[in-house]
mmCIF file of C-alpha atoms in Angstrom:
data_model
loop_
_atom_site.group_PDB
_atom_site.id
_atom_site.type_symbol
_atom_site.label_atom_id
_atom_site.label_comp_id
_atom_site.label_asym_id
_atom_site.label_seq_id
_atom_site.Cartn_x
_atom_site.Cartn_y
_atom_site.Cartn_z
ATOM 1 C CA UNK A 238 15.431 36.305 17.363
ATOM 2 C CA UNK A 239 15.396 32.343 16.128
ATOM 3 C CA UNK A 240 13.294 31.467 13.626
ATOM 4 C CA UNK A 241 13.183 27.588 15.652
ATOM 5 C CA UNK A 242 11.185 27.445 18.812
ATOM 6 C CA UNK A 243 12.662 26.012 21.762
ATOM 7 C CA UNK A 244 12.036 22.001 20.658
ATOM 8 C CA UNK A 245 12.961 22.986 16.792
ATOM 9 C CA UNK A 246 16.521 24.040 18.678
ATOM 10 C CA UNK A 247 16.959 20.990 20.297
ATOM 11 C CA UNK A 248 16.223 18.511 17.116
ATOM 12 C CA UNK A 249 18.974 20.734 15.535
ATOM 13 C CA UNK A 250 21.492 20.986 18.312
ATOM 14 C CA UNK A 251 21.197 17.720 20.061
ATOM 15 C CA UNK A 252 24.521 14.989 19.138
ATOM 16 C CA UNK A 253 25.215 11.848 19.487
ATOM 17 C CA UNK A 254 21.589 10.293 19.182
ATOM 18 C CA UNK A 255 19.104 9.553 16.856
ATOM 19 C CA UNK A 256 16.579 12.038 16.449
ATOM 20 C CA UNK A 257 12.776 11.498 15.379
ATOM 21 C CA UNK A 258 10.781 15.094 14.639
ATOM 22 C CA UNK A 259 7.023 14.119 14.384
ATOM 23 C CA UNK A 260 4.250 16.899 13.704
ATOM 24 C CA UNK A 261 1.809 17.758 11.553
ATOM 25 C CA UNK A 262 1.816 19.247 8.127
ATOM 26 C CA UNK A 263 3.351 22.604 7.175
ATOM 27 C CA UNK A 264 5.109 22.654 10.839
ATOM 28 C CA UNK A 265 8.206 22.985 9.547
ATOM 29 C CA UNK A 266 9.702 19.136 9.844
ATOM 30 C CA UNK A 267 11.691 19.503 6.844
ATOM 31 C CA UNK A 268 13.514 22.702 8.191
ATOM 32 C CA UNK A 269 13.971 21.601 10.928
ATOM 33 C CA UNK A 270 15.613 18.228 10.157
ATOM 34 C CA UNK A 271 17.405 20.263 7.299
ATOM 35 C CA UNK A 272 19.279 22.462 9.451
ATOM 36 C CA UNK A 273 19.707 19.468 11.992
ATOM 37 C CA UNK A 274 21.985 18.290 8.744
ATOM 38 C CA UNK A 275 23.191 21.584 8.361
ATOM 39 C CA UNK A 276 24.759 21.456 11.738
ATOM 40 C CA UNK A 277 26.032 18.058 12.041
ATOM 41 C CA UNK A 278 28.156 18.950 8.491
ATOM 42 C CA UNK A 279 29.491 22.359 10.457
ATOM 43 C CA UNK A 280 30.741 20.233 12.976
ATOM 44 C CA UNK A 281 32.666 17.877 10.491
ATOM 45 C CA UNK A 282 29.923 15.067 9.789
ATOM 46 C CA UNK A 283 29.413 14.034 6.337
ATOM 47 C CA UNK A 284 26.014 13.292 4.341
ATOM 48 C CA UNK A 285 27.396 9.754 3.463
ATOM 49 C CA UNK A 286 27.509 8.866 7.296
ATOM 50 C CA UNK A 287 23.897 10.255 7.514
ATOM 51 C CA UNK A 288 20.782 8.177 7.425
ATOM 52 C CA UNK A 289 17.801 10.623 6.829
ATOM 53 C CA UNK A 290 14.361 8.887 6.024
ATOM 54 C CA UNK A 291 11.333 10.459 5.677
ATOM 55 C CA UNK A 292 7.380 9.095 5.387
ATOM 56 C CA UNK A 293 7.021 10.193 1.573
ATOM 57 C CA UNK A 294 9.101 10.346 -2.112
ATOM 58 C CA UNK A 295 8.096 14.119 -1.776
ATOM 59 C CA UNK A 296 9.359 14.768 1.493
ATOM 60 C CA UNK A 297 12.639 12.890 0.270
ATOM 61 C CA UNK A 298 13.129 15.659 -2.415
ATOM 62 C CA UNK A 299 12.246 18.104 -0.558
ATOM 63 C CA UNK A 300 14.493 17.315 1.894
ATOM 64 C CA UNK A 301 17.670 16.969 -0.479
ATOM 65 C CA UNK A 302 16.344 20.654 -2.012
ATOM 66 C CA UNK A 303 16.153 21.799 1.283
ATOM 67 C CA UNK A 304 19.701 20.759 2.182
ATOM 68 C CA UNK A 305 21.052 21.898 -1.210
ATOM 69 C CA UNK A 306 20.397 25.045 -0.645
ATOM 70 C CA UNK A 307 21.542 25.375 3.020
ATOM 71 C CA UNK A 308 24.961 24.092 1.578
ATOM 72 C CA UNK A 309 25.369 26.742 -0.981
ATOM 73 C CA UNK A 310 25.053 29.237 1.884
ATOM 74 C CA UNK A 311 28.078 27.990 3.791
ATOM 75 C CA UNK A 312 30.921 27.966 0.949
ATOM 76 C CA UNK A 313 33.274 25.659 3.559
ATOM 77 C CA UNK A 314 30.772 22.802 2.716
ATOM 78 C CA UNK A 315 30.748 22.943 -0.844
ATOM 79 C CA UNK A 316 32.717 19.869 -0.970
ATOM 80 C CA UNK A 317 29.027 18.094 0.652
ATOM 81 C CA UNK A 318 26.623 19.371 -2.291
ATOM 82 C CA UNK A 319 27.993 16.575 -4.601
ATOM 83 C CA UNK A 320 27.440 14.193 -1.909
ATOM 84 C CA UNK A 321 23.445 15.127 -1.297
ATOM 85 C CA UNK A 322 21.986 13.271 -4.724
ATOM 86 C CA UNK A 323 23.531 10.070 -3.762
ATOM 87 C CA UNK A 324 23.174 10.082 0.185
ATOM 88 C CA UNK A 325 20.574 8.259 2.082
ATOM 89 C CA UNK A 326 18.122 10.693 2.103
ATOM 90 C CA UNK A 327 14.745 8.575 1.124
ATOM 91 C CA UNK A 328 11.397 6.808 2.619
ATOM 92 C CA UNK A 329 11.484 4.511 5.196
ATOM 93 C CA UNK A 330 10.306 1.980 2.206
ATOM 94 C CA UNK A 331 12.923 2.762 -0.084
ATOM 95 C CA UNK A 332 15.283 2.199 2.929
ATOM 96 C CA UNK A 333 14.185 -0.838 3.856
ATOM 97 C CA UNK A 334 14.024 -2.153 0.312
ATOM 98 C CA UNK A 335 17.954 -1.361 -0.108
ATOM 99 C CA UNK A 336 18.600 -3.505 2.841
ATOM 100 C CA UNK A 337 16.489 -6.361 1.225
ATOM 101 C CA UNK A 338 18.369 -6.512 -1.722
ATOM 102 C CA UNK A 339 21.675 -6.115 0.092
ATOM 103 C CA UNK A 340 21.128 -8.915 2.770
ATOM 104 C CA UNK A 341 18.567 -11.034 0.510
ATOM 105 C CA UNK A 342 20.703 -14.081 0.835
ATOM 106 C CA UNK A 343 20.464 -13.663 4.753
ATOM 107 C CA UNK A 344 16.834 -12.757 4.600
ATOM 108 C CA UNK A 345 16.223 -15.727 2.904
ATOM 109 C CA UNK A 346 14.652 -14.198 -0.045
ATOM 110 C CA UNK A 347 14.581 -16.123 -3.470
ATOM 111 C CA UNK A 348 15.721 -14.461 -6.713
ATOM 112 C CA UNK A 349 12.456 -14.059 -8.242
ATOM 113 C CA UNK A 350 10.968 -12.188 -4.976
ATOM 114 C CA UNK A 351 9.405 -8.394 -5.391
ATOM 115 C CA UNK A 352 8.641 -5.977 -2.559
ATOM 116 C CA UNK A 353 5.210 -4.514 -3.128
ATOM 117 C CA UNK A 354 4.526 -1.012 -3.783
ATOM 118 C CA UNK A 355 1.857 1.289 -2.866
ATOM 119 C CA UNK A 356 0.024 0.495 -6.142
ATOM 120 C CA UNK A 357 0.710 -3.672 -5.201
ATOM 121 C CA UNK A 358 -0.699 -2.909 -2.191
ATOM 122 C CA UNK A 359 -3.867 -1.324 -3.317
ATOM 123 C CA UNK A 360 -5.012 -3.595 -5.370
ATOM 124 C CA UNK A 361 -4.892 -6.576 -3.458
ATOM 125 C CA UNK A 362 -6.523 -4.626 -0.841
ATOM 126 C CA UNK A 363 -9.082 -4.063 -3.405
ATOM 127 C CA UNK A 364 -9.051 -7.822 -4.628
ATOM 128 C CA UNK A 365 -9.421 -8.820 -0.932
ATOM 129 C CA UNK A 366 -12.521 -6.486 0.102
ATOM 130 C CA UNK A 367 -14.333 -7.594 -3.563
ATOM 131 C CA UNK A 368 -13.975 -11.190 -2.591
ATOM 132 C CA UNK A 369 -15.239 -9.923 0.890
ATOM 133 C CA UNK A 370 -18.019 -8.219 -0.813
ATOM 134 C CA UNK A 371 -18.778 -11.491 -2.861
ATOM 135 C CA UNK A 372 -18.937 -13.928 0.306
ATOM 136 C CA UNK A 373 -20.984 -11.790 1.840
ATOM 137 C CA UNK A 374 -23.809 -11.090 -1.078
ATOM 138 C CA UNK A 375 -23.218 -15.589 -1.600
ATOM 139 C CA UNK A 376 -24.530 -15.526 2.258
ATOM 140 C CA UNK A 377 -27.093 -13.035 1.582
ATOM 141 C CA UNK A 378 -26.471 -10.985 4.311
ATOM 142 C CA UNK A 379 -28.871 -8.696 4.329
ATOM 143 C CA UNK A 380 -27.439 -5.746 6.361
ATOM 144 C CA UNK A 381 -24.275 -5.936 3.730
ATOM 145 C CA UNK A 382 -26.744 -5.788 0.873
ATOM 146 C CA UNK A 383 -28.156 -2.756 2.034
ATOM 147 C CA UNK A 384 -25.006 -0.946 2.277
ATOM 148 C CA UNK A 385 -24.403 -2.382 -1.365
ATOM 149 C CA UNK A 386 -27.759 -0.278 -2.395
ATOM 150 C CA UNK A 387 -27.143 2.384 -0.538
ATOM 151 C CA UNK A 388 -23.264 2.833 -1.884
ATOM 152 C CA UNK A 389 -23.078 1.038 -4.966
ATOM 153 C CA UNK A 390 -24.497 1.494 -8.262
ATOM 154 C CA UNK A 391 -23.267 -1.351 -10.752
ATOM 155 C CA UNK A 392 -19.836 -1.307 -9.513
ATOM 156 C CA UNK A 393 -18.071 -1.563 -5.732
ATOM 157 C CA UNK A 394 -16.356 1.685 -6.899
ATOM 158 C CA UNK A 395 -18.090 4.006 -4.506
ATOM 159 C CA UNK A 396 -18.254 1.883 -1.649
ATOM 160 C CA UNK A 397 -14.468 0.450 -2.149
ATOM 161 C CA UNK A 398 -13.002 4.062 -2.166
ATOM 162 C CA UNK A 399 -15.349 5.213 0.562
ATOM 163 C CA UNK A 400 -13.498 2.217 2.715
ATOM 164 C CA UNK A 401 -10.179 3.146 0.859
ATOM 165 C CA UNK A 402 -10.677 6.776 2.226
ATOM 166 C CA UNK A 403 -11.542 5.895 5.998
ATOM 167 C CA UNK A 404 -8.453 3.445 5.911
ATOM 168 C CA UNK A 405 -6.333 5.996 4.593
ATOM 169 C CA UNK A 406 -7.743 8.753 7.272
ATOM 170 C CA UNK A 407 -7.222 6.349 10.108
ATOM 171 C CA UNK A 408 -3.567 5.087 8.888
ATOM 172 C CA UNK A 409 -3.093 9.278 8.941
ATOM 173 C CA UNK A 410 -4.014 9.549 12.693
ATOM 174 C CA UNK A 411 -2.040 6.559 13.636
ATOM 175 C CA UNK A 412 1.582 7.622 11.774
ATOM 176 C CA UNK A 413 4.157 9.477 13.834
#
């Protein structure tokens, strides 16, 4: 008996298209997609061919760990395990941020540009709701004020991460 379900077989065993596995946590995307790799190496693919991007750093390493592992079981493929550190198995971010700095000229990029990080990100999403919070207390808006003393004690803290947390929840629901 398989230890894939019908769909799991088909992510593995389908060639000669791109293939997107999207479900929830602990579902087993990373086995799947591992073995997917697995396969394609069986049938004389290599990992630096392979573009393999996943949603988060961890999922990245995982992946690679995952895929390590598989290799060592197949001793005809040991000539691939050297290959899985340096292949394109990352984030979609990380991917995208190679390509940058490959085709910057292209892009039109200067030399001094940056590509924000998660961190970047967060606080100017943080400097942009404080200013928000600051025009609105200026226009004494009183329905925003009683949030404020409802929420806040001497700092936006509470309130910030509470709006932090429902983006973050809603940006969940929305990603593949």
């Amino acid at each position: 008996m398989s230890k894939f379900n019908e769909e799991q077989l088909r992510a593995i065993n389908i060639r000669n298209k791109n293939v997107l596995v999207s479900a929830g946590a602990g579902s087993g995307k990373t086995m799947v997609l591992a073995n997917r790799v697995l396969s394609l190496l069986k049938d004389g693919y290599s990992l630096d061919n392979m573009l393999i991007l996943t949603f988060t750093k961890n999922a990245a390493q995982n992946m690679k760990t995952r895929i390590k592992k598989l290799i060592n079981e197949v001793p005809t493929l040991s000539s691939q395990l050297s290959l899985v550190d340096g292949a394109d198995i990352e984030t979609f971010d990380a991917f995208n941020k190679k390509l940058a700095n490959k085709y910057r000229v292209k892009l039109g990029l200067t030399d001094g540009y940056d590509i924000g990080n998660e961190t970047t990100f967060d606080l100017l999403k943080r400097n942009f709701i404080i200013a928000d919070f600051e025009k609105r207390i200026s226009s004494e808006d009183k329905e925003f004020i009683s949030i404020l003393d409802n929420y806040t004690d001497t700092s936006y803290d509470n309130l910030f991460n509470l709006i932090l947390k429902i983006e973050k929840s809603i940006e969940a629901k929305r990603s593949p």
